Short mmCIF file of C-alpha atoms in Angstrom, two decimals:
data_model
loop_
_atom_site.label_atom_id
_atom_site.label_comp_id
_atom_site.label_asym_id
_atom_site.label_seq_id
_atom_site.Cartn_x
_atom_site.Cartn_y
_atom_site.Cartn_z
CA MET A 250 38.95 -20.78 -10.46
CA ARG A 251 40.23 -19.48 -13.80
CA LEU A 252 42.15 -16.45 -14.92
CA ARG A 253 40.29 -13.18 -15.23
CA ILE A 254 41.22 -11.34 -18.42
CA GLY A 255 41.90 -8.00 -16.79
CA ALA A 256 44.69 -9.52 -14.72
CA LEU A 257 46.73 -10.78 -17.70
CA ALA A 258 48.81 -7.69 -18.42
CA ALA A 259 49.49 -6.99 -14.77
CA LEU A 260 50.51 -10.57 -14.12
CA LEU A 261 52.92 -10.65 -17.05
CA ALA A 262 54.46 -7.35 -16.09
CA ALA A 263 54.98 -8.61 -12.56
CA THR A 264 56.59 -11.85 -13.65
CA THR A 265 59.02 -10.08 -15.98
CA ALA A 266 60.10 -7.61 -13.32
CA ALA A 267 62.24 -10.14 -11.44
CA PRO A 268 65.89 -9.31 -10.69
CA VAL A 269 68.82 -10.73 -12.63
CA MET A 270 69.21 -14.42 -11.89
CA ALA A 271 72.07 -15.17 -9.49
CA GLN A 272 72.51 -18.82 -10.45
CA GLU A 273 70.72 -19.92 -13.55
CA CYS A 274 70.84 -23.68 -13.05
CA GLY A 275 72.41 -26.58 -11.19
CA GLY A 276 73.91 -26.74 -7.72
CA ASP A 277 72.12 -27.43 -4.47
CA PHE A 278 68.40 -27.66 -5.20
CA SER A 279 67.29 -25.89 -2.01
CA THR A 280 69.69 -23.02 -2.64
CA TRP A 281 68.50 -22.79 -6.21
CA LYS A 282 64.87 -22.72 -5.10
CA ASN A 283 65.64 -19.90 -2.68
CA ALA A 284 66.85 -17.82 -5.63
CA ILE A 285 63.61 -18.59 -7.47
CA ARG A 286 61.68 -17.68 -4.33
CA ALA A 287 63.33 -14.26 -4.24
CA GLU A 288 62.34 -13.66 -7.87
CA ALA A 289 58.79 -14.78 -7.13
CA VAL A 290 58.47 -12.44 -4.15
CA THR A 291 59.71 -9.54 -6.27
CA ALA A 292 57.13 -10.49 -8.91
CA GLY A 293 54.34 -10.28 -6.33
CA VAL A 294 53.74 -13.99 -5.75
CA GLY A 295 52.01 -14.52 -2.43
CA ALA A 296 51.83 -17.24 0.19
CA THR A 297 49.97 -19.81 -1.92
CA GLY A 298 52.45 -19.66 -4.77
CA LEU A 299 55.47 -19.63 -2.47
CA ALA A 300 54.14 -22.67 -0.58
CA ALA A 301 53.78 -24.48 -3.88
CA LEU A 302 57.42 -23.69 -4.69
CA ASP A 303 58.53 -24.91 -1.27
CA ASN A 304 56.90 -28.27 -1.98
CA ALA A 305 58.20 -28.58 -5.56
CA GLU A 306 60.50 -31.54 -6.23
CA ILE A 307 62.81 -32.84 -8.92
CA ASP A 308 61.01 -35.42 -11.06
CA PRO A 309 63.48 -37.97 -12.51
CA LYS A 310 60.87 -39.13 -15.02
CA VAL A 311 60.87 -35.67 -16.58
CA LEU A 312 64.62 -35.88 -17.14
CA GLN A 313 64.22 -39.33 -18.65
CA ARG A 314 61.67 -38.00 -21.11
CA ASP A 315 63.84 -35.02 -21.95
CA ARG A 316 66.81 -37.26 -22.75
CA ALA A 317 64.89 -39.86 -24.75
CA GLN A 318 63.05 -38.06 -27.52
CA GLY A 319 63.61 -40.92 -29.95
CA VAL A 320 60.48 -40.02 -31.88
CA PHE A 321 62.57 -37.51 -33.84
CA ASN A 322 64.76 -40.32 -35.16
CA GLN A 323 61.88 -41.17 -37.48
CA THR A 324 61.72 -39.97 -41.06
CA PHE A 325 59.09 -37.47 -42.13
CA VAL A 326 57.09 -40.21 -43.86
CA GLU A 327 57.18 -42.42 -40.75
CA PHE A 328 56.37 -39.64 -38.29
CA SER A 329 53.63 -38.00 -40.35
CA GLY A 330 52.13 -41.40 -41.14
CA ARG A 331 51.64 -41.98 -37.42
CA MET A 332 50.56 -38.48 -36.48
CA ILE A 333 48.19 -37.64 -39.35
CA SER A 334 45.71 -40.34 -38.40
CA ASP A 335 42.17 -40.96 -39.56
CA TYR A 336 41.02 -40.09 -36.03
CA ARG A 337 42.65 -36.65 -36.15
CA LEU A 338 41.40 -35.93 -39.65
CA LYS A 339 37.85 -36.97 -38.77
CA HIS A 340 37.69 -35.13 -35.44
CA GLY A 341 39.52 -32.13 -36.89
CA ALA A 342 36.85 -31.76 -39.56
CA ALA A 343 34.11 -32.22 -36.96
CA ASN A 344 35.57 -29.56 -34.66
CA LEU A 345 36.06 -27.12 -37.52
CA LYS A 346 32.34 -27.49 -38.18
CA LYS A 347 31.24 -27.52 -34.53
CA TYR A 348 33.20 -24.38 -33.65
CA ALA A 349 32.95 -22.70 -37.05
CA GLU A 350 31.88 -19.39 -35.55
CA VAL A 351 34.79 -19.35 -33.11
CA PHE A 352 37.32 -20.27 -35.80
CA ALA A 353 35.89 -17.49 -37.99
CA ARG A 354 36.34 -15.00 -35.15
CA ALA A 355 39.88 -16.22 -34.59
CA GLU A 356 40.79 -15.70 -38.23
CA GLN A 357 39.11 -12.32 -38.34
CA GLN A 358 40.89 -11.11 -35.21
CA PHE A 359 44.29 -12.76 -35.60
CA GLY A 360 44.51 -13.76 -39.27
CA VAL A 361 45.13 -17.44 -38.53
CA PRO A 362 42.99 -19.96 -40.49
CA GLY A 363 40.99 -22.58 -38.62
CA PRO A 364 42.84 -25.61 -40.06
CA VAL A 365 46.16 -24.26 -38.75
CA ILE A 366 44.75 -23.97 -35.22
CA ALA A 367 42.96 -27.32 -35.44
CA ALA A 368 46.14 -29.11 -36.54
CA PHE A 369 48.03 -28.00 -33.44
CA TRP A 370 45.01 -28.86 -31.30
CA ALA A 371 45.02 -32.35 -32.79
CA LEU A 372 48.73 -33.06 -32.52
CA GLU A 373 49.20 -31.67 -29.03
CA THR A 374 46.35 -33.34 -27.13
CA ASP A 375 43.89 -34.97 -29.55
CA PHE A 376 41.55 -32.00 -29.03
CA GLY A 377 41.97 -31.96 -25.26
CA ALA A 378 41.61 -35.69 -24.65
CA VAL A 379 45.25 -36.24 -23.55
CA GLN A 380 46.65 -33.19 -21.76
CA GLY A 381 49.36 -34.98 -19.79
CA ASP A 382 49.71 -36.32 -16.25
CA PHE A 383 52.97 -34.73 -15.09
CA ASN A 384 52.91 -32.32 -12.17
CA SER A 385 53.52 -29.08 -14.09
CA LEU A 386 55.41 -27.24 -11.37
CA ASN A 387 57.68 -30.20 -10.66
CA ALA A 388 58.30 -30.56 -14.40
CA LEU A 389 59.30 -26.93 -14.81
CA VAL A 390 61.54 -26.72 -11.75
CA THR A 391 63.20 -29.97 -12.84
CA LEU A 392 63.97 -28.69 -16.34
CA ALA A 393 64.89 -25.22 -15.08
CA HIS A 394 67.32 -26.60 -12.48
CA ASP A 395 68.80 -28.97 -15.05
CA CYS A 396 71.52 -27.27 -17.09
CA ARG A 397 70.55 -28.63 -20.50
CA ARG A 398 68.04 -25.90 -21.46
CA PRO A 399 67.51 -23.60 -18.47
CA ASP A 400 67.12 -20.56 -20.73
CA LEU A 401 63.88 -22.09 -22.04
CA PHE A 402 62.36 -23.36 -18.80
CA ARG A 403 63.52 -21.09 -15.98
CA PRO A 404 61.53 -18.06 -17.25
CA GLN A 405 58.37 -20.19 -16.97
CA VAL A 406 58.58 -20.99 -13.27
CA VAL A 407 57.50 -17.63 -11.82
CA PRO A 408 54.60 -17.25 -14.30
CA LEU A 409 53.31 -20.66 -13.19
CA LEU A 410 53.70 -19.72 -9.53
CA THR A 411 51.72 -16.56 -10.29
CA LEU A 412 48.94 -18.56 -11.92
CA ILE A 413 48.81 -20.87 -8.92
CA ASP A 414 48.96 -18.01 -6.43
CA ARG A 415 46.00 -16.25 -8.07
CA GLY A 416 43.92 -19.43 -8.12
CA VAL A 417 44.00 -19.60 -11.91
CA LEU A 418 45.44 -23.11 -11.73
CA PRO A 419 45.52 -25.59 -8.84
CA THR A 420 48.76 -26.24 -7.03
CA ASP A 421 48.87 -29.77 -8.44
CA VAL A 422 48.00 -28.77 -12.02
CA ARG A 423 49.07 -31.43 -14.48
CA GLY A 424 50.16 -31.31 -18.09
CA ALA A 425 52.95 -32.38 -20.43
CA TRP A 426 56.36 -33.50 -19.22
CA ALA A 427 57.94 -30.23 -20.42
CA GLY A 428 55.59 -28.04 -18.37
CA GLU A 429 53.04 -27.16 -21.05
CA ILE A 430 49.43 -26.79 -19.95
CA GLY A 431 46.06 -26.96 -21.66
CA GLN A 432 44.57 -28.33 -24.86
CA THR A 433 47.26 -26.86 -27.13
CA GLN A 434 50.01 -27.21 -24.52
CA LEU A 435 51.05 -23.63 -23.85
CA LEU A 436 53.81 -22.65 -21.47
CA PRO A 437 52.75 -20.46 -18.52
CA SER A 438 54.10 -17.21 -20.00
CA ASP A 439 51.92 -17.66 -23.10
CA TYR A 440 48.95 -18.46 -20.86
CA LEU A 441 49.45 -15.10 -19.16
CA LEU A 442 50.20 -12.97 -22.19
CA ARG A 443 48.07 -14.54 -24.92
CA GLY A 444 45.02 -15.76 -23.02
CA VAL A 445 41.78 -14.83 -24.79
CA ASP A 446 38.24 -15.32 -23.49
CA GLY A 447 36.62 -17.11 -26.39
CA ASP A 448 33.32 -18.08 -24.79
CA GLY A 449 32.51 -14.70 -23.25
CA ASP A 450 32.35 -15.80 -19.62
CA GLY A 451 35.02 -13.31 -18.54
CA VAL A 452 37.68 -15.91 -17.79
CA VAL A 453 40.31 -17.86 -19.74
CA ASP A 454 40.31 -21.62 -19.25
CA LEU A 455 42.75 -23.40 -21.55
CA ARG A 456 42.08 -26.81 -20.07
CA ASN A 457 38.30 -27.00 -20.45
CA SER A 458 36.97 -24.30 -22.79
CA ALA A 459 37.36 -25.05 -26.51
CA PRO A 460 36.55 -21.45 -27.56
CA ASP A 461 39.20 -20.12 -25.18
CA VAL A 462 41.68 -22.65 -26.58
CA ILE A 463 40.94 -21.71 -30.19
CA MET A 464 41.20 -17.96 -29.67
CA THR A 465 44.28 -18.15 -27.45
CA THR A 466 46.09 -20.48 -29.84
CA ALA A 467 45.39 -18.07 -32.69
CA ALA A 468 46.78 -15.22 -30.58
CA LYS A 469 49.95 -17.18 -29.88
CA ILE A 470 50.47 -18.06 -33.55
CA GLN A 471 49.94 -14.46 -34.60
CA SER A 472 52.43 -13.29 -31.98
CA ARG A 473 55.12 -15.41 -33.64
CA GLY A 474 54.78 -13.51 -36.92
CA TRP A 475 51.89 -15.09 -38.85
CA LYS A 476 50.98 -13.15 -42.00
CA ARG A 477 47.26 -12.84 -42.65
CA GLY A 478 45.99 -14.29 -45.92
CA GLU A 479 49.26 -15.96 -46.91
CA PRO A 480 49.89 -19.71 -47.39
CA TRP A 481 52.21 -21.78 -45.21
CA LEU A 482 52.90 -24.97 -47.15
CA GLN A 483 52.23 -26.31 -50.64
CA GLU A 484 52.99 -29.75 -52.02
CA VAL A 485 54.77 -29.64 -55.38
CA ARG A 486 56.45 -31.81 -57.98
CA VAL A 487 60.12 -31.26 -58.66
CA PRO A 488 61.95 -32.20 -61.88
CA ASP A 489 64.65 -34.85 -62.09
CA GLN A 490 67.28 -32.15 -62.53
CA MET A 491 67.43 -28.64 -61.12
CA PRO A 492 69.89 -26.51 -59.12
CA TRP A 493 69.48 -28.51 -55.91
CA GLU A 494 71.90 -26.20 -54.11
CA GLU A 495 69.19 -23.52 -54.40
CA THR A 496 66.75 -25.58 -52.33
CA GLY A 497 66.10 -25.28 -48.60
CA ARG A 498 63.58 -23.56 -46.33
CA THR A 499 65.68 -20.48 -45.76
CA ASN A 500 66.57 -19.98 -49.43
CA LYS A 501 63.29 -18.36 -50.49
CA LEU A 502 63.01 -17.54 -54.18
CA PRO A 503 60.36 -15.99 -56.46
CA ILE A 504 57.71 -18.41 -57.69
CA SER A 505 58.62 -17.41 -61.24
CA GLN A 506 62.15 -18.73 -60.74
CA LEU A 507 60.92 -22.01 -59.26
CA SER A 508 58.55 -22.45 -62.20
CA ALA A 509 61.39 -21.80 -64.64
CA TRP A 510 63.25 -24.73 -63.12
CA GLY A 511 60.28 -27.01 -63.81
CA ILE A 512 58.60 -27.11 -60.40
CA THR A 513 54.83 -27.53 -60.69
CA ASP A 514 51.92 -27.98 -58.33
CA ARG A 515 51.06 -31.51 -57.21
CA GLN A 516 48.83 -32.05 -60.27
CA GLY A 517 51.58 -30.99 -62.68
CA ASN A 518 50.07 -27.58 -63.39
CA PRO A 519 52.14 -24.37 -63.48
CA LEU A 520 52.57 -22.66 -60.13
CA LYS A 521 50.46 -19.56 -59.53
CA ASP A 522 52.74 -16.57 -59.15
CA THR A 523 51.28 -14.63 -56.22
CA GLY A 524 54.32 -12.42 -55.82
CA LEU A 525 55.44 -14.35 -52.73
CA LYS A 526 58.71 -16.14 -52.27
CA ALA A 527 59.08 -19.74 -51.13
CA GLY A 528 61.76 -22.26 -50.24
CA VAL A 529 61.88 -25.81 -51.63
CA VAL A 530 61.71 -28.27 -48.73
CA LEU A 531 62.87 -31.83 -49.40
CA PRO A 532 62.54 -33.65 -46.06
CA MET A 533 63.77 -36.97 -47.52
CA GLY A 534 65.96 -35.77 -50.34
CA HIS A 535 65.33 -34.80 -53.95
CA LYS A 536 63.62 -38.10 -54.74
CA GLY A 537 61.17 -37.91 -51.82
CA PRO A 538 58.19 -35.70 -50.93
CA ALA A 539 58.56 -32.06 -51.99
CA PHE A 540 56.97 -28.88 -50.64
CA LEU A 541 57.17 -25.13 -50.95
CA SER A 542 57.47 -23.40 -47.59
CA TYR A 543 56.36 -19.79 -47.29
CA ASP A 544 57.09 -17.23 -44.58
CA ASN A 545 54.20 -18.53 -42.47
CA TYR A 546 55.85 -21.95 -42.27
CA ASP A 547 58.69 -20.33 -40.31
CA VAL A 548 56.15 -19.58 -37.57
CA TYR A 549 55.80 -23.32 -37.02
CA LEU A 550 59.46 -23.45 -36.01
CA GLU A 551 58.66 -20.92 -33.28
CA TRP A 552 56.27 -23.56 -31.87
CA ASN A 553 58.62 -26.52 -32.20
CA GLN A 554 62.14 -26.55 -33.64
CA SER A 555 61.88 -30.07 -35.06
CA ILE A 556 61.55 -29.99 -38.85
CA THR A 557 59.83 -33.38 -38.74
CA TYR A 558 57.18 -32.15 -36.30
CA THR A 559 56.62 -28.78 -37.94
CA LEU A 560 56.34 -30.18 -41.42
CA THR A 561 53.84 -32.72 -40.12
CA ALA A 562 51.81 -30.01 -38.36
CA ALA A 563 51.82 -27.83 -41.47
CA ASN A 564 50.85 -30.77 -43.66
CA LEU A 565 48.02 -31.78 -41.32
CA ALA A 566 46.74 -28.21 -41.59
CA ILE A 567 46.58 -28.33 -45.38
CA ARG A 568 44.91 -31.74 -45.14
CA LEU A 569 42.24 -30.24 -42.86
CA ALA A 570 41.93 -27.44 -45.40
CA GLY A 571 41.01 -30.00 -48.05
CA GLU A 572 44.26 -31.19 -49.63
CA PRO A 573 44.83 -34.92 -50.31
CA PRO A 574 47.69 -36.97 -48.79
CA PHE A 575 51.15 -36.04 -50.07
CA GLU A 576 52.97 -38.21 -52.60
CA ARG A 577 55.75 -40.21 -50.96
CA ARG A 578 57.62 -40.69 -54.26
CA SER A 579 60.75 -42.89 -54.05
CA PRO A 580 63.33 -41.42 -51.69
CA GLU A 581 66.80 -42.88 -51.53
CA GLU A 582 67.65 -45.04 -48.53
CA GLY A 583 68.51 -42.85 -45.57
CA LEU A 584 70.75 -43.43 -42.57
CA THR A 585 69.43 -44.24 -39.12
CA GLY A 586 70.79 -45.35 -35.76
CA ASP A 587 74.50 -46.08 -35.57
CA ALA A 588 75.04 -45.28 -39.25
CA MET A 589 73.58 -41.83 -38.72
CA LYS A 590 75.79 -41.31 -35.69
CA ALA A 591 78.81 -42.42 -37.73
CA LEU A 592 77.97 -39.80 -40.36
CA GLN A 593 77.61 -37.13 -37.69
CA GLN A 594 80.96 -38.13 -36.20
CA LYS A 595 82.68 -37.79 -39.57
CA LEU A 596 81.07 -34.41 -40.12
CA HIS A 597 82.10 -33.34 -36.61
CA ASP A 598 85.67 -34.46 -37.31
CA LYS A 599 85.65 -32.25 -40.41
CA GLY A 600 84.83 -29.26 -38.23
CA TYR A 601 81.05 -29.04 -38.62
CA ASP A 602 78.76 -28.25 -35.70
CA VAL A 603 76.15 -30.99 -36.03
CA GLY A 604 74.49 -30.24 -32.71
CA GLY A 605 75.61 -33.49 -31.05
CA ILE A 606 76.23 -37.08 -32.11
CA ASP A 607 72.67 -38.18 -31.41
CA GLY A 608 71.50 -39.89 -34.59
CA ILE A 609 68.89 -37.16 -35.19
CA LEU A 610 68.77 -35.36 -38.52
CA GLY A 611 68.47 -31.84 -37.18
CA THR A 612 69.04 -28.49 -38.85
CA ASN A 613 72.78 -28.40 -38.15
CA THR A 614 73.34 -31.89 -39.49
CA ARG A 615 71.31 -31.16 -42.63
CA GLU A 616 73.37 -28.04 -43.32
CA ALA A 617 76.64 -29.92 -42.84
CA ILE A 618 75.43 -32.60 -45.24
CA ARG A 619 74.56 -29.93 -47.82
CA GLN A 620 78.05 -28.48 -47.61
CA GLU A 621 79.64 -31.88 -48.14
CA GLN A 622 77.26 -32.64 -51.01
CA ILE A 623 78.44 -29.44 -52.70
CA ARG A 624 82.07 -30.46 -52.22
CA LEU A 625 81.46 -33.97 -53.57
CA GLY A 626 79.33 -32.86 -56.53
CA LEU A 627 76.22 -34.68 -55.26
CA PRO A 628 72.63 -33.36 -55.43
CA VAL A 629 72.45 -30.84 -52.59
CA ASP A 630 69.35 -31.90 -50.67
CA GLY A 631 70.53 -32.41 -47.08
CA TRP A 632 69.55 -36.11 -47.10
CA PRO A 633 71.99 -38.58 -45.46
CA THR A 634 72.60 -41.62 -47.67
CA PRO A 635 74.94 -44.60 -47.49
CA ALA A 636 76.75 -43.21 -50.55
CA LEU A 637 77.45 -39.96 -48.77
CA LEU A 638 78.78 -41.78 -45.71
CA ALA A 639 81.04 -43.91 -47.89
CA ASN A 640 82.48 -40.83 -49.60
CA LEU A 641 83.37 -38.94 -46.44
#
């Protein structure tokens, strides 16, 4: 059985009406589950959902996956080279054609272009082919009980219990290790709030119905702030010299100013001034690939906070929209592994919050690098190099 549209609002309201959490995470698992049970009862979850909670268990494999996300140690060129595959480009184009009418409806209703939706569909599950084999309820209770990120996962447990209780999803529903479900891997709260019946059968099925997946994914993207008719990412060429300290996703500037500094489109033509502002994104430094990120790119970070992932997803979308592969250029050697951790340790010792000594070039580490590049008189591009490490 699948979710009936009319129940969505009521279900969400019920799941958000739970009392203040007594113990957010950790401690005795049975005691912790009893607190969840009380919230579920208050939210209207019945016997089926409560029985599912009673049988839920900690899954050590989920914790292992959560602690070992080494994929984000890869550079943008490495990660995007793996993820933007011929298979995904070919099947993305085929699905855009096959479901052209649905994609058109999605853009008309929510303002989100088909290639943007198709790119997430490709990266998350290869268009529904690989939706995950983790018990979704066990995954969520494991991550919610764990004290690493309970604020993200605990609010998803009661919505999933509600879905199970209403027969929307089976008790043993399976998905990704982090509790996401369906062909674009939505968390249960998004399933409840954003579910759209795309095929007109009166129900929302995000595991088996492509039209439902397309429309619901568009609804989710719009809910994060997508601006109709505006771009999200544009590959550009940058000059050898410019005020590098003015670069960065959050430092959005008028196109006229970027053009004045010598930034052009990928063919070397002047940028079209549409009146929008954009930030200059240099994922591998000022000698590597270069992009302009617009306000809509920020929506990608609402989906996934990894710059490497989001830039890959945004680039796959412009590829599906007809753009050629980006130019890799000649980035300087970057730091990885122990060298990257050594750099983070030095930055930490200088008082910077790098978000952990984990060898991952995250937002905090990039910003700390930029500050030190300013101090040392180096090009301010947030890229960790052996020269920077030697100078700290």
